[in-house]
Amino acid sequence: MSTATTAVPADTRAGGPSRILAVFRFHFVNPTIVAWMPLGITGIIFAMNWAIWFIVHTATTEGGEEMSNGTSWSGASMFIFVWLLVLAVQAMNRTFHLALGLGATRRDYYLGTVAALLVACAGWAIVFGVLGLVEDATGGWGLNGHMFASVYFGDDGPFARTWYVFLLMLFFASLGLVAGALWVRWRTWGILGFGVVLGFLLIGGLAWIALTNAWAQVGAFFAGLGFAGAYPLLLIPVVVAGLLGFLALRRATARS
């Protein structure tokens, strides 16, 4: 999450937990990439959406409820989830070889990187949760708009919504983590293979549901789980991606 030209903590060569902490700190040396840039872009996206809500609100005769129903399906906030995916890939691409050259082991590097991503996801989920509270308290920023309290994040209250957002952020970050590890190990071929496998898994799953005419059963299954039961299922691919990322990284060399 930092650039290779930034300063490196002096204790990278220390043992065990000290190396993990050094790698963790290394990823936050440049806060612009981790915080300020995505925060600024999110602010711009919000301003553009607010302007659209204002135009629609003043140019139509629809009631506030109709306006609210329309904006509740907004995907404007998805930028930050994709950013976390890219951030994970970028972090490993820019810091892995340098960290190894400074004495960090692959295991310590991976654990430090995972810890940094966990903290980044938690921090952004809290920001998301606070903005969602403000959105609720102001009636959709005064215009019945939705960006941080969209229908995708459930209706189980602000704390549950923050938890769901955190889990979704972990999912995207874990995809970036394994993609970054594959890039470090096999470069372009690793990313291409990862994309092909994901594509076949997705298409295969949809084909299986379609061929068995199981759409109703799948829908009923997730409806029965609700948001509280469905979102934690994301931890399964998160753990799988984490293990795959470590397996790919353990054989990567400083000259991969």
Tab-separated table of C-alpha atoms in Angstrom:
chain	number	residue	atom	x	y	z
A	1	MET	CA	0.000	0.000	0.000
A	2	SER	CA	3.078	2.156	-0.166
A	3	THR	CA	5.522	2.862	-2.937
A	4	ALA	CA	8.897	1.209	-3.200
A	5	THR	CA	10.625	4.575	-2.813
A	6	THR	CA	9.315	5.279	0.677
A	7	ALA	CA	11.297	4.833	3.850
A	8	VAL	CA	11.383	1.346	5.351
A	9	PRO	CA	11.136	0.688	9.112
A	10	ALA	CA	14.541	-0.123	10.554
A	11	ASP	CA	13.347	-3.221	12.414
A	12	THR	CA	12.445	-5.207	9.275
A	13	ARG	CA	15.402	-7.467	9.980
A	14	ALA	CA	14.312	-8.212	13.542
A	15	GLY	CA	12.764	-11.551	14.360
A	16	GLY	CA	9.232	-12.931	14.454
A	17	PRO	CA	6.528	-10.485	15.543
A	18	SER	CA	8.861	-7.540	15.011
A	19	ARG	CA	9.190	-8.395	11.327
A	20	ILE	CA	5.410	-8.766	10.993
A	21	LEU	CA	4.903	-5.378	12.660
A	22	ALA	CA	7.557	-3.835	10.422
A	23	VAL	CA	5.801	-5.110	7.293
A	24	PHE	CA	2.476	-3.882	8.689
A	25	ARG	CA	3.916	-0.402	9.228
A	26	PHE	CA	5.590	-0.496	5.831
A	27	HIS	CA	2.192	-0.680	4.116
A	28	PHE	CA	1.048	2.514	5.852
A	29	VAL	CA	4.151	4.593	5.178
A	30	ASN	CA	2.279	6.399	2.400
A	31	PRO	CA	-1.207	7.268	3.760
A	32	THR	CA	-2.166	9.020	0.532
A	33	ILE	CA	-2.798	5.723	-1.259
A	34	VAL	CA	-4.499	4.046	1.696
A	35	ALA	CA	-6.678	6.902	2.920
A	36	TRP	CA	-6.541	10.359	1.388
A	37	MET	CA	-6.841	9.519	-2.297
A	38	PRO	CA	-9.790	7.070	-1.967
A	39	LEU	CA	-11.434	9.416	0.534
A	40	GLY	CA	-11.163	12.289	-1.927
A	41	ILE	CA	-12.529	10.209	-4.806
A	42	THR	CA	-15.395	8.990	-2.611
A	43	GLY	CA	-16.159	12.612	-1.753
A	44	ILE	CA	-16.264	13.532	-5.444
A	45	ILE	CA	-18.576	10.597	-6.198
A	46	PHE	CA	-20.840	11.658	-3.333
A	47	ALA	CA	-20.933	15.271	-4.549
A	48	MET	CA	-21.880	14.157	-8.061
A	49	ASN	CA	-24.635	11.907	-6.712
A	50	TRP	CA	-25.947	14.641	-4.420
A	51	ALA	CA	-26.158	16.970	-7.414
A	52	ILE	CA	-28.115	14.343	-9.348
A	53	TRP	CA	-30.470	13.810	-6.401
A	54	PHE	CA	-31.003	17.565	-6.164
A	55	ILE	CA	-31.784	17.869	-9.878
A	56	VAL	CA	-34.245	14.958	-9.761
A	57	HIS	CA	-35.793	16.245	-6.533
A	58	THR	CA	-36.421	19.723	-7.939
A	59	ALA	CA	-37.310	18.742	-11.508
A	60	THR	CA	-39.957	16.098	-10.780
A	61	THR	CA	-43.201	15.939	-8.888
A	62	GLU	CA	-42.522	12.489	-7.404
A	63	GLY	CA	-42.871	12.195	-3.666
A	64	GLY	CA	-40.015	11.589	-1.284
A	65	GLU	CA	-40.862	7.920	-0.939
A	66	GLU	CA	-40.557	7.327	-4.686
A	67	MET	CA	-37.230	9.143	-4.707
A	68	SER	CA	-35.995	7.067	-1.779
A	69	ASN	CA	-37.015	3.791	-3.413
A	70	GLY	CA	-35.120	4.703	-6.556
A	71	THR	CA	-31.852	5.701	-4.888
A	72	SER	CA	-31.847	2.834	-2.382
A	73	TRP	CA	-30.430	0.603	-5.135
A	74	SER	CA	-27.512	2.947	-5.768
A	75	GLY	CA	-24.134	1.343	-6.382
A	76	ALA	CA	-22.197	4.603	-6.055
A	77	SER	CA	-20.302	3.400	-3.005
A	78	MET	CA	-18.887	0.318	-4.752
A	79	PHE	CA	-15.805	2.312	-5.731
A	80	ILE	CA	-14.205	1.815	-2.335
A	81	PHE	CA	-14.679	-1.965	-2.480
A	82	VAL	CA	-12.942	-2.152	-5.850
A	83	TRP	CA	-10.267	0.204	-4.524
A	84	LEU	CA	-9.470	-2.246	-1.723
A	85	LEU	CA	-9.052	-5.029	-4.275
A	86	VAL	CA	-6.646	-2.902	-6.319
A	87	LEU	CA	-4.907	-1.758	-3.140
A	88	ALA	CA	-4.113	-5.349	-2.174
A	89	VAL	CA	-2.650	-6.134	-5.599
A	90	GLN	CA	-0.655	-2.920	-5.593
A	91	ALA	CA	0.648	-3.513	-2.074
A	92	MET	CA	2.146	-6.892	-2.912
A	93	ASN	CA	3.486	-5.806	-6.285
A	94	ARG	CA	5.317	-2.789	-4.878
A	95	THR	CA	6.591	-4.079	-1.556
A	96	PHE	CA	7.174	-7.850	-1.706
A	97	HIS	CA	10.570	-7.870	-3.397
A	98	LEU	CA	11.825	-4.930	-1.354
A	99	ALA	CA	10.683	-6.509	1.914
A	100	LEU	CA	12.445	-9.784	1.067
A	101	GLY	CA	15.585	-7.876	0.184
A	102	LEU	CA	15.482	-6.214	3.595
A	103	GLY	CA	15.285	-9.531	5.440
A	104	ALA	CA	11.565	-10.241	5.879
A	105	THR	CA	10.493	-13.867	5.433
A	106	ARG	CA	7.621	-14.751	3.125
A	107	ARG	CA	5.508	-15.858	6.084
A	108	ASP	CA	6.115	-12.661	8.043
A	109	TYR	CA	5.523	-10.550	4.954
A	110	TYR	CA	2.225	-12.287	4.246
A	111	LEU	CA	0.997	-12.025	7.835
A	112	GLY	CA	1.950	-8.362	7.996
A	113	THR	CA	0.162	-7.698	4.711
A	114	VAL	CA	-2.969	-9.548	5.839
A	115	ALA	CA	-2.970	-7.572	9.101
A	116	ALA	CA	-2.640	-4.303	7.171
A	117	LEU	CA	-5.570	-5.216	4.920
A	118	LEU	CA	-7.685	-6.182	7.930
A	119	VAL	CA	-7.036	-2.800	9.525
A	120	ALA	CA	-7.713	-0.983	6.240
A	121	CYS	CA	-11.030	-2.823	5.813
A	122	ALA	CA	-12.010	-2.176	9.432
A	123	GLY	CA	-11.172	1.513	9.155
A	124	TRP	CA	-13.124	1.969	5.948
A	125	ALA	CA	-16.070	-0.012	7.342
A	126	ILE	CA	-16.204	2.352	10.329
A	127	VAL	CA	-16.126	5.368	8.003
A	128	PHE	CA	-18.893	3.731	5.981
A	129	GLY	CA	-20.925	3.068	9.120
A	130	VAL	CA	-20.621	6.649	10.383
A	131	LEU	CA	-21.619	8.081	7.000
A	132	GLY	CA	-24.539	5.646	6.925
A	133	LEU	CA	-25.691	6.979	10.299
A	134	VAL	CA	-25.505	10.542	8.999
A	135	GLU	CA	-27.410	9.471	5.898
A	136	ASP	CA	-30.171	7.981	8.049
A	137	ALA	CA	-30.301	10.970	10.398
A	138	THR	CA	-30.559	13.532	7.587
A	139	GLY	CA	-33.207	11.691	5.606
A	140	GLY	CA	-30.847	10.774	2.809
A	141	TRP	CA	-28.767	13.985	2.936
A	142	GLY	CA	-31.961	16.034	2.798
A	143	LEU	CA	-32.973	14.578	-0.562
A	144	ASN	CA	-33.955	10.977	0.220
A	145	GLY	CA	-30.738	9.829	-1.424
A	146	HIS	CA	-28.768	6.685	-0.631
A	147	MET	CA	-25.078	5.929	-0.944
A	148	PHE	CA	-23.851	4.505	2.351
A	149	ALA	CA	-27.121	2.916	3.486
A	150	SER	CA	-28.177	1.232	0.252
A	151	VAL	CA	-30.453	-1.784	0.258
A	152	TYR	CA	-27.479	-4.089	-0.397
A	153	PHE	CA	-26.174	-3.438	3.105
A	154	GLY	CA	-29.285	-4.636	4.887
A	155	ASP	CA	-31.811	-3.048	7.197
A	156	ASP	CA	-30.673	-4.534	10.507
A	157	GLY	CA	-29.424	-1.292	12.024
A	158	PRO	CA	-26.189	0.722	11.800
A	159	PHE	CA	-23.937	-1.705	13.682
A	160	ALA	CA	-25.039	-4.704	11.635
A	161	ARG	CA	-24.672	-2.655	8.461
A	162	THR	CA	-21.094	-1.768	9.401
A	163	TRP	CA	-20.377	-5.470	9.990
A	164	TYR	CA	-21.817	-6.429	6.608
A	165	VAL	CA	-19.762	-3.743	4.882
A	166	PHE	CA	-16.635	-4.991	6.656
A	167	LEU	CA	-17.267	-8.544	5.450
A	168	LEU	CA	-17.832	-7.370	1.885
A	169	MET	CA	-14.641	-5.316	2.017
A	170	LEU	CA	-12.742	-8.348	3.292
A	171	PHE	CA	-14.058	-10.324	0.340
A	172	PHE	CA	-12.785	-7.807	-2.204
A	173	ALA	CA	-9.475	-7.367	-0.386
A	174	SER	CA	-8.946	-11.139	-0.271
A	175	LEU	CA	-9.458	-11.349	-4.036
A	176	GLY	CA	-6.830	-8.665	-4.418
A	177	LEU	CA	-4.543	-10.496	-1.996
A	178	VAL	CA	-4.543	-13.747	-3.950
A	179	ALA	CA	-4.312	-11.859	-7.255
A	180	GLY	CA	-1.321	-9.944	-5.926
A	181	ALA	CA	0.372	-13.146	-4.780
A	182	LEU	CA	-0.199	-14.742	-8.181
A	183	TRP	CA	1.211	-11.663	-9.888
A	184	VAL	CA	4.329	-11.750	-7.704
A	185	ARG	CA	4.795	-15.462	-8.424
A	186	TRP	CA	3.808	-15.791	-12.110
A	187	ARG	CA	3.250	-12.207	-13.265
A	188	THR	CA	0.793	-11.839	-16.168
A	189	TRP	CA	0.154	-15.573	-16.508
A	190	GLY	CA	-0.855	-15.785	-12.862
A	191	ILE	CA	-3.444	-13.011	-13.193
A	192	LEU	CA	-4.786	-14.430	-16.457
A	193	GLY	CA	-5.112	-17.898	-14.959
A	194	PHE	CA	-6.846	-16.468	-11.891
A	195	GLY	CA	-9.348	-14.616	-14.063
A	196	VAL	CA	-10.040	-17.684	-16.196
A	197	VAL	CA	-10.608	-19.907	-13.156
A	198	LEU	CA	-12.922	-17.348	-11.534
A	199	GLY	CA	-14.839	-16.990	-14.792
A	200	PHE	CA	-15.326	-20.733	-15.183
A	201	LEU	CA	-16.396	-21.102	-11.544
A	202	LEU	CA	-18.957	-18.315	-11.900
A	203	ILE	CA	-20.312	-19.535	-15.228
A	204	GLY	CA	-20.301	-23.135	-14.015
A	205	GLY	CA	-22.270	-22.232	-10.912
A	206	LEU	CA	-24.848	-20.271	-12.883
A	207	ALA	CA	-25.105	-23.061	-15.449
A	208	TRP	CA	-25.682	-25.652	-12.728
A	209	ILE	CA	-28.464	-23.554	-11.189
A	210	ALA	CA	-30.054	-22.987	-14.601
A	211	LEU	CA	-29.828	-26.612	-15.758
A	212	THR	CA	-31.291	-27.927	-12.516
A	213	ASN	CA	-33.913	-25.160	-12.466
A	214	ALA	CA	-32.879	-24.357	-8.908
A	215	TRP	CA	-33.331	-20.583	-8.997
A	216	ALA	CA	-36.284	-20.726	-6.605
A	217	GLN	CA	-34.420	-22.961	-4.147
A	218	VAL	CA	-31.322	-20.764	-4.203
A	219	GLY	CA	-33.427	-17.654	-3.702
A	220	ALA	CA	-35.330	-19.281	-0.846
A	221	PHE	CA	-32.055	-20.387	0.760
A	222	PHE	CA	-30.609	-16.880	0.877
A	223	ALA	CA	-33.959	-15.350	1.816
A	224	GLY	CA	-34.096	-17.730	4.758
A	225	LEU	CA	-30.600	-16.742	5.844
A	226	GLY	CA	-31.288	-13.030	5.628
A	227	PHE	CA	-28.487	-10.474	5.651
A	228	ALA	CA	-27.277	-11.674	9.047
A	229	GLY	CA	-26.776	-15.206	7.760
A	230	ALA	CA	-25.757	-14.544	4.163
A	231	TYR	CA	-22.975	-11.997	4.626
A	232	PRO	CA	-20.876	-14.202	6.963
A	233	LEU	CA	-20.753	-16.793	4.155
A	234	LEU	CA	-18.279	-14.437	2.500
A	235	LEU	CA	-15.748	-15.576	5.095
A	236	ILE	CA	-15.500	-18.901	3.235
A	237	PRO	CA	-14.002	-17.440	0.031
A	238	VAL	CA	-11.981	-15.015	2.168
A	239	VAL	CA	-10.261	-17.889	3.985
A	240	VAL	CA	-9.809	-19.887	0.765
A	241	ALA	CA	-8.282	-16.868	-0.988
A	242	GLY	CA	-6.000	-16.255	1.969
A	243	LEU	CA	-4.690	-19.818	1.885
A	244	LEU	CA	-4.235	-19.774	-1.890
A	245	GLY	CA	-2.380	-16.488	-1.662
A	246	PHE	CA	0.037	-17.879	0.910
A	247	LEU	CA	0.647	-21.037	-1.111
A	248	ALA	CA	1.434	-18.946	-4.184
A	249	LEU	CA	3.684	-16.557	-2.296
A	250	ARG	CA	5.745	-19.122	-0.398
A	251	ARG	CA	7.618	-20.123	-3.587
A	252	ALA	CA	7.923	-16.628	-5.031
A	253	THR	CA	11.447	-15.270	-5.305
A	254	ALA	CA	12.792	-11.745	-5.084
A	255	ARG	CA	13.355	-11.899	-8.848
A	256	SER	CA	9.979	-13.445	-9.846
